[in-house]
Short mmCIF file of C-alpha atoms in Angstrom, two decimals:
data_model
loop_
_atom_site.label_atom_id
_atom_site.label_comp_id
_atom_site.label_asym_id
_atom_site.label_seq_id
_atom_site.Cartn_x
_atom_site.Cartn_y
_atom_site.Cartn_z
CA UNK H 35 112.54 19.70 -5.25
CA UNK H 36 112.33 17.86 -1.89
CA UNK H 37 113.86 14.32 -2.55
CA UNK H 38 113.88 11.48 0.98
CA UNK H 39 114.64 8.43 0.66
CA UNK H 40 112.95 5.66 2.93
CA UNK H 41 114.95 2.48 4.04
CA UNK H 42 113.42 -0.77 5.79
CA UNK H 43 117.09 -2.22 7.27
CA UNK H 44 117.69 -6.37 7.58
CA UNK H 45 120.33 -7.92 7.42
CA UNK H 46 118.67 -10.02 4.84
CA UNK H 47 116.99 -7.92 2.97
CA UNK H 48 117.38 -4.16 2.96
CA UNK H 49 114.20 -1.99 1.19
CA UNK H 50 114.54 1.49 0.07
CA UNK H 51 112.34 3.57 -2.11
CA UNK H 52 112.80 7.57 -3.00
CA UNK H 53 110.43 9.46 -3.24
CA UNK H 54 109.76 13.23 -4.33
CA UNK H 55 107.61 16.02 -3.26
CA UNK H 56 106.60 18.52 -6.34
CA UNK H 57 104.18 21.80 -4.99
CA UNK H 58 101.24 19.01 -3.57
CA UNK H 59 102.16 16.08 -4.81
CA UNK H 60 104.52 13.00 -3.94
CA UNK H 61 106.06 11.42 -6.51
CA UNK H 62 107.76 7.99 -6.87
CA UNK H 63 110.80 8.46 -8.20
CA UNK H 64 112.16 4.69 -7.44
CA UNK H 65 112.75 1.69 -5.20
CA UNK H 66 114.22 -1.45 -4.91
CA UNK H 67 115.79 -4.31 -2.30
CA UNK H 68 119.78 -4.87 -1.17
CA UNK H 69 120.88 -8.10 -0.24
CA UNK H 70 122.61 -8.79 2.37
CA UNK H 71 122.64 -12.41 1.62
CA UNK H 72 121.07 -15.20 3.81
CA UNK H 73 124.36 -16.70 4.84
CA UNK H 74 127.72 -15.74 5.54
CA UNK H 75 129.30 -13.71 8.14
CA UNK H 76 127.40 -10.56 9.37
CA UNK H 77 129.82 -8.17 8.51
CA UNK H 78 130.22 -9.27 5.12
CA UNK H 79 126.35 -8.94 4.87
CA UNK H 80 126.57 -5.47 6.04
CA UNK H 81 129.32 -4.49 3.99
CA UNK H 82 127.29 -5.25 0.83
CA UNK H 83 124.59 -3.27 2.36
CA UNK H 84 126.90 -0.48 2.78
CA UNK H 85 128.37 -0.67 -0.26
CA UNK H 86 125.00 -0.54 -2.22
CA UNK H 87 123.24 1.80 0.14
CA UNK H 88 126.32 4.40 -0.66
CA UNK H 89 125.68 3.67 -4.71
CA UNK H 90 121.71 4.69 -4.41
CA UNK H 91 122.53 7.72 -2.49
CA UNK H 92 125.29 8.82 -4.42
CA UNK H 93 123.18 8.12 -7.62
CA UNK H 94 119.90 10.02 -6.15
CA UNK H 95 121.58 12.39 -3.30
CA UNK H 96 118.32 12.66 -0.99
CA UNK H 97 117.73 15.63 1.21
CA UNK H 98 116.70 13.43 4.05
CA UNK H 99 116.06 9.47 4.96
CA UNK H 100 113.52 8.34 6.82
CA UNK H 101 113.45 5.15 8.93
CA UNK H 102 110.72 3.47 10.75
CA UNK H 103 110.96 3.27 14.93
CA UNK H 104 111.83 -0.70 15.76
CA UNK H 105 108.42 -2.59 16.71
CA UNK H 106 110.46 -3.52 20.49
CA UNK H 107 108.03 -6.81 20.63
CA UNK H 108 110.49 -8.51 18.67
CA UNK H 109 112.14 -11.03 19.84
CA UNK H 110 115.75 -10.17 21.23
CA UNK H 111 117.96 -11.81 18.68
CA UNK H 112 116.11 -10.39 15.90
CA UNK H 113 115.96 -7.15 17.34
CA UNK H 114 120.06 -7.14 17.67
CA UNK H 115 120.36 -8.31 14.13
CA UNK H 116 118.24 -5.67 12.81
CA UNK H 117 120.13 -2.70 15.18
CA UNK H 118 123.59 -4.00 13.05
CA UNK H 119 121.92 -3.02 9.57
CA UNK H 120 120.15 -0.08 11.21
CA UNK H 121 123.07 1.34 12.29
CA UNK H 122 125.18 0.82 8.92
CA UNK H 123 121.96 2.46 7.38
CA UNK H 124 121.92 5.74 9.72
CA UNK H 125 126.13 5.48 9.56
CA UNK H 126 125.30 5.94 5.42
CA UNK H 127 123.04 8.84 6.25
CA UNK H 128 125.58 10.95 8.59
CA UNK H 129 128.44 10.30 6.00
CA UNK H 130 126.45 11.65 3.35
CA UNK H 131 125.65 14.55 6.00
CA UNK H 132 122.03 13.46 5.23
CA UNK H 133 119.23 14.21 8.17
CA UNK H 134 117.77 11.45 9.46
CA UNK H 135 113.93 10.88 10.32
CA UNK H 136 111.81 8.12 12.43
CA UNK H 137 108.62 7.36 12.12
CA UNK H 138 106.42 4.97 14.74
CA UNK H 139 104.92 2.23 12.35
CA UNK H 140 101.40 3.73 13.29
CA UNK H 141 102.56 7.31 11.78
CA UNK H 142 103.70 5.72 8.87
CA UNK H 143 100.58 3.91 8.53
CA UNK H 144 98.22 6.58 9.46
CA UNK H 145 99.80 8.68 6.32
CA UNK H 146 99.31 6.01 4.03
CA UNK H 147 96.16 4.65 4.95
CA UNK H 148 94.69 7.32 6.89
CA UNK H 149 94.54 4.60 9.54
CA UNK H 150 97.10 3.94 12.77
CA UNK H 151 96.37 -0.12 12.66
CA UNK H 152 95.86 -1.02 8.53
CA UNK H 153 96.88 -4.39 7.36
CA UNK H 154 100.21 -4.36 5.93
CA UNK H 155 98.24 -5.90 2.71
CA UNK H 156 96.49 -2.22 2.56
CA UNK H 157 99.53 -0.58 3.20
CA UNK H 158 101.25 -2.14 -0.23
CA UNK H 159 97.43 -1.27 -2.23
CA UNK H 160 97.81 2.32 -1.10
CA UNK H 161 101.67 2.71 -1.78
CA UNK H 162 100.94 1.35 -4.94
CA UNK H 163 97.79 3.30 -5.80
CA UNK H 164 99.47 6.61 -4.33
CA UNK H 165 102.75 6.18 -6.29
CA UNK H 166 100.93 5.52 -9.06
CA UNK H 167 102.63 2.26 -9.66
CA UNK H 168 101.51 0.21 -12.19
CA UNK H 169 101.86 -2.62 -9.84
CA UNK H 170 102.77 -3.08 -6.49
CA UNK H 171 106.53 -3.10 -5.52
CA UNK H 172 107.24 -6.40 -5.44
CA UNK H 173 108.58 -7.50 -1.41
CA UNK H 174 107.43 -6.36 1.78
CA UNK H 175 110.85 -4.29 2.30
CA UNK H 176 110.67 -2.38 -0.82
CA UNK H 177 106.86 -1.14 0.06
CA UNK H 178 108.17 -0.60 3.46
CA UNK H 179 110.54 1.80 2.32
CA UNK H 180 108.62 3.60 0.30
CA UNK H 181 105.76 4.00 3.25
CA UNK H 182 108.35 5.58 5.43
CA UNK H 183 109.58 7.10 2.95
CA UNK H 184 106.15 8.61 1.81
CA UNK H 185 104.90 9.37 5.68
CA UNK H 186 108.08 11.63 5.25
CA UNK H 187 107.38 13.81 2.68
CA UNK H 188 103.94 14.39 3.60
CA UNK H 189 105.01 15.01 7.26
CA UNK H 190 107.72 18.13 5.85
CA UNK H 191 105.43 18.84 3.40
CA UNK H 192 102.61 19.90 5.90
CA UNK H 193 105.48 21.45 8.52
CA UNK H 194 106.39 24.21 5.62
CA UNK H 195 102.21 24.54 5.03
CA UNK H 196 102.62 23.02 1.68
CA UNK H 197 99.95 20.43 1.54
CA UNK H 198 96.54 20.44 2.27
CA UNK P 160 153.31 -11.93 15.53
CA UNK P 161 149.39 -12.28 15.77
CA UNK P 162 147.68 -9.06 16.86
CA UNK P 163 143.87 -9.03 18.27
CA UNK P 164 141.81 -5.98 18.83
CA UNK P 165 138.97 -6.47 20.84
CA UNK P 166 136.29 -4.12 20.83
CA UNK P 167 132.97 -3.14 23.46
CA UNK P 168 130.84 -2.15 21.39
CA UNK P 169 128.72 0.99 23.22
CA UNK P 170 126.83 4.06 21.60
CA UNK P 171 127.84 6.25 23.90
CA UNK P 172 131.68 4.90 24.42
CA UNK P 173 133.09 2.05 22.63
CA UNK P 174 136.20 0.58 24.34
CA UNK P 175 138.94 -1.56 22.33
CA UNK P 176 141.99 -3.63 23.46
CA UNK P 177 145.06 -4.64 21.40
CA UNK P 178 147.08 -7.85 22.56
CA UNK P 179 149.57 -9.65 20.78
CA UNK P 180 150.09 -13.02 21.37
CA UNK P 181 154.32 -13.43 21.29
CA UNK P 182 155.42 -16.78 21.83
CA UNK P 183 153.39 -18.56 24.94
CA UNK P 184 152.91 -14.65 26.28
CA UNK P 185 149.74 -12.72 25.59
CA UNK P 186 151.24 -8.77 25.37
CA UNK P 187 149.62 -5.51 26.29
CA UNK P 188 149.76 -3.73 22.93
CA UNK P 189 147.47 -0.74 23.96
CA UNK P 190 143.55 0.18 24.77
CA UNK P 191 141.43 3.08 24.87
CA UNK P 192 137.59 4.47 24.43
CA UNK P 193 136.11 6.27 21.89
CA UNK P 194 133.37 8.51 23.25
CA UNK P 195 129.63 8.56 20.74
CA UNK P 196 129.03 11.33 23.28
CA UNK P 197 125.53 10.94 24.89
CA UNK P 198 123.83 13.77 23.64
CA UNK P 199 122.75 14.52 19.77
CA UNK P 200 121.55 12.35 16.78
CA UNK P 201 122.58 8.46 17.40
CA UNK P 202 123.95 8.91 13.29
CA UNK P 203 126.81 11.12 14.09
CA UNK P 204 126.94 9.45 17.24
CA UNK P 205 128.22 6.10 15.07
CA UNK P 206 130.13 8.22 12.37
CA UNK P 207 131.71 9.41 15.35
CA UNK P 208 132.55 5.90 16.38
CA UNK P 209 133.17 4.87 12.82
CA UNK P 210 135.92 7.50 11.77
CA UNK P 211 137.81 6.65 15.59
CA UNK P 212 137.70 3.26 14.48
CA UNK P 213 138.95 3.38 11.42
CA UNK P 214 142.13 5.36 12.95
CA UNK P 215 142.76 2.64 15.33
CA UNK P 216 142.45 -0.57 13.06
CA UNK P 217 144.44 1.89 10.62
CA UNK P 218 147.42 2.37 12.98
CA UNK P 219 147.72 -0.93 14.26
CA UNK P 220 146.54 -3.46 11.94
CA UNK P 221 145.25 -5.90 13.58
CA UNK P 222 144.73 -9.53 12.08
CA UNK P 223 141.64 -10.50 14.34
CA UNK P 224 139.04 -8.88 15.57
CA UNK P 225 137.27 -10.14 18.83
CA UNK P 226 133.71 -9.08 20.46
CA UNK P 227 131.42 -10.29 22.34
CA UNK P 228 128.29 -11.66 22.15
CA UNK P 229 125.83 -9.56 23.49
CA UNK P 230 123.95 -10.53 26.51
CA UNK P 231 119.68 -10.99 25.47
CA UNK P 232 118.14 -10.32 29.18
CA UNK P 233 118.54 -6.31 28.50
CA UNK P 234 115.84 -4.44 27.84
CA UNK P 235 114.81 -4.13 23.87
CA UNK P 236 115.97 -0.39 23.49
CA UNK P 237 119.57 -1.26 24.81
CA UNK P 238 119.71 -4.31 22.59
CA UNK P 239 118.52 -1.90 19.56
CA UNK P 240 121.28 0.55 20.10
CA UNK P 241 123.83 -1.38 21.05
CA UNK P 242 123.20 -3.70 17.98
CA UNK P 243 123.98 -0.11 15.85
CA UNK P 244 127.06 0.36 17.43
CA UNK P 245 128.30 -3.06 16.76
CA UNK P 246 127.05 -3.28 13.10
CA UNK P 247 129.33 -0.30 12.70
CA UNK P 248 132.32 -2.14 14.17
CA UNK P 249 131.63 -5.38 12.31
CA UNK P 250 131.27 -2.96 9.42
CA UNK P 251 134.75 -1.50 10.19
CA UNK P 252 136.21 -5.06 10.44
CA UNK P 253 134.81 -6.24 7.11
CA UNK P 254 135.92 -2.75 5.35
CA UNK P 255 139.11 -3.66 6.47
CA UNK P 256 139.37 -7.23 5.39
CA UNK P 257 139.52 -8.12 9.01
CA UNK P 258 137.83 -11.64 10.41
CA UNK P 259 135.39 -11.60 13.29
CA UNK P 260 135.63 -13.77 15.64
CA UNK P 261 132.44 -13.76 18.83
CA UNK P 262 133.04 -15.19 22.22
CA UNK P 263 130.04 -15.83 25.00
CA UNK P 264 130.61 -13.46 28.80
CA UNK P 265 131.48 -17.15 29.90
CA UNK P 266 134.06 -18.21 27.38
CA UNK P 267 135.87 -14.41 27.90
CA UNK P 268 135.44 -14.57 31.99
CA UNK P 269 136.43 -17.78 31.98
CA UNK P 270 139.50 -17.32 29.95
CA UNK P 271 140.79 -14.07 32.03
CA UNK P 272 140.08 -15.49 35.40
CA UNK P 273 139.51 -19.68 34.69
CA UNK P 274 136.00 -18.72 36.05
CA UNK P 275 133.36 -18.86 33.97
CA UNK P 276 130.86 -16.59 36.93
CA UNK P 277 133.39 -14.46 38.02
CA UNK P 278 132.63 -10.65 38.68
CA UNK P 279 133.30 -7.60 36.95
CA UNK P 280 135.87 -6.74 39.26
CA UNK P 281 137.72 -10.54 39.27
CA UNK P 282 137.88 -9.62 35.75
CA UNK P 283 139.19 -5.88 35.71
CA UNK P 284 142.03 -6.93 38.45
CA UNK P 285 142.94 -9.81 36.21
CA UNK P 286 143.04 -8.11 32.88
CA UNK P 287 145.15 -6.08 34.74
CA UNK P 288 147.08 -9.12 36.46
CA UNK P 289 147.92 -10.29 32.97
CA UNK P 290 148.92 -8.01 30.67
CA UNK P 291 150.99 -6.25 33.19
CA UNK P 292 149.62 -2.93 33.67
CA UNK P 293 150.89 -0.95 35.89
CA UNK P 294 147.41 0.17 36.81
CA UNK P 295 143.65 -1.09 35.91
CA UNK P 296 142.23 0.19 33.03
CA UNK P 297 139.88 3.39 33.55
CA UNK P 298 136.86 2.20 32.45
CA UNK P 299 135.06 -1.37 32.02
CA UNK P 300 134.51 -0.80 28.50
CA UNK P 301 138.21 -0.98 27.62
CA UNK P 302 138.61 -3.71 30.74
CA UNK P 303 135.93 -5.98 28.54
CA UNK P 304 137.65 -4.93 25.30
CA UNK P 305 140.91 -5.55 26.32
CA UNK P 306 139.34 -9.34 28.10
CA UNK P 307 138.17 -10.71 24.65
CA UNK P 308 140.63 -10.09 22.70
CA UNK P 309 142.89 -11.80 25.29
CA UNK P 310 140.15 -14.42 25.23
CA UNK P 311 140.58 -14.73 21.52
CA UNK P 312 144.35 -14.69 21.33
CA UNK P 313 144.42 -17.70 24.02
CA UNK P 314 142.02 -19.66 21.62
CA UNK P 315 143.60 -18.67 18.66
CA UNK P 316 147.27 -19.66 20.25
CA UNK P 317 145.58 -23.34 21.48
CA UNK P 318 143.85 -24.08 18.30
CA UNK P 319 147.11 -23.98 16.58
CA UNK P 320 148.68 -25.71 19.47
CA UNK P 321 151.45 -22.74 20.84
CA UNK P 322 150.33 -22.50 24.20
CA UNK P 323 150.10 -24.88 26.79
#
């Protein structure tokens, strides 16, 4: 059993989906969206965050979270907004002595789609299809999540010469 | 008594300032750094931060907590990873049940020194100047930590009309 759970931080809206790697196959095993709330004071936002990020790892207790690398063409206020949730995310990870992982948005693409630049539309068909979701995962942060979380799995599956 | 910490936030060393506003006098109450280190994985590099943290606002209990806002003309990466090292101290201050408050460079320089543009080292000899040390603080990160939360106990002691 090789569980990792993938997180898309925002302050807003915080995405995270587990999934689980059984002999050569990754399975969904669930996802969902934290919010942070739209207004209000940061740190209350991030506290919530916290809080509920601490309840889904405690509940699941992943081997590993993955993250995706920051696109850096952001501009500067959003990129400072989303460093506050990242680092409450990663903060999560090390108190739950859980190994963290980052992925460039092109790796995680490229191991869902089998292509560096997909559409973020074919991104959510192929989570979907390769979770074998009976729909697709309703926001943007949830699918995310599970991307990362996916581009994981298959990335330590193939390190230990497990997949093909 | 009204106690402030101020914190600069940093990955790699996070300073903090305590002042306590007594009367019309802004008092030295203590300041220090906590070192992330500069080496190994930026998660235990905040838990790191976090757990320090935690000891300090445990010990000394402040009421306010001051920081600044951070400057937007740095280069992405900076802004990323100094954004994690703050959402961990807003996240300490709302764990805590401890208010924020944010102050521009300009509002904190030009509380310290009456300038607005004064230097780094106008600022340091100040800080110094007024709450009595009997020498300048080691670093700048505790000099800037130690500057906003004098900036915020000024503002705090004029919008309830104490100082003059």
């Amino acid at each position: 059993m090789s569980l990792t759970i993938g997180i898309d931080p925002g302050s807003r809206i915080t995405g995270y989906g587990l999934v689980e790697r059984r002999g050569s196959e990754i399975v969904y095993i669930g996802s969902g969206i934290i919010r942070g709330g739209s207004t209000g004071p940061i740190e209350r936002r991030l506290l919530m965050i916290k809080r509920e990020l601490n309840g889904v790892i405690e509940r699941y207790r992943p081997e590993a979270l993955a993250v995706e690398e920051i696109f850096m063409a952001k501009n500067p206020k959003s990129i400072l907004t989303l460093g506050e949730a990242r680092g409450v995310v990663l903060l999560a990870a090390a108190e739950a002595d859980i190994p963290v992982f980052e992925y460039t948005p092109r790796e995680v693409k490229s191991s869902v789609t089998g292509a560096g630049a997909a559409h973020k539309s074919q991104v959510a068909a192929m989570v979907g299809r390769l979770m074998r979701l009976d729909h697709e995962p309703e926001t943007e942060d949830e699918t995310d999540a599970l991307a990362v979380a996916f581009c994981h799995a298959v990335r330590a599956a193939l390190f230990r010469g497990r997949l093909t």
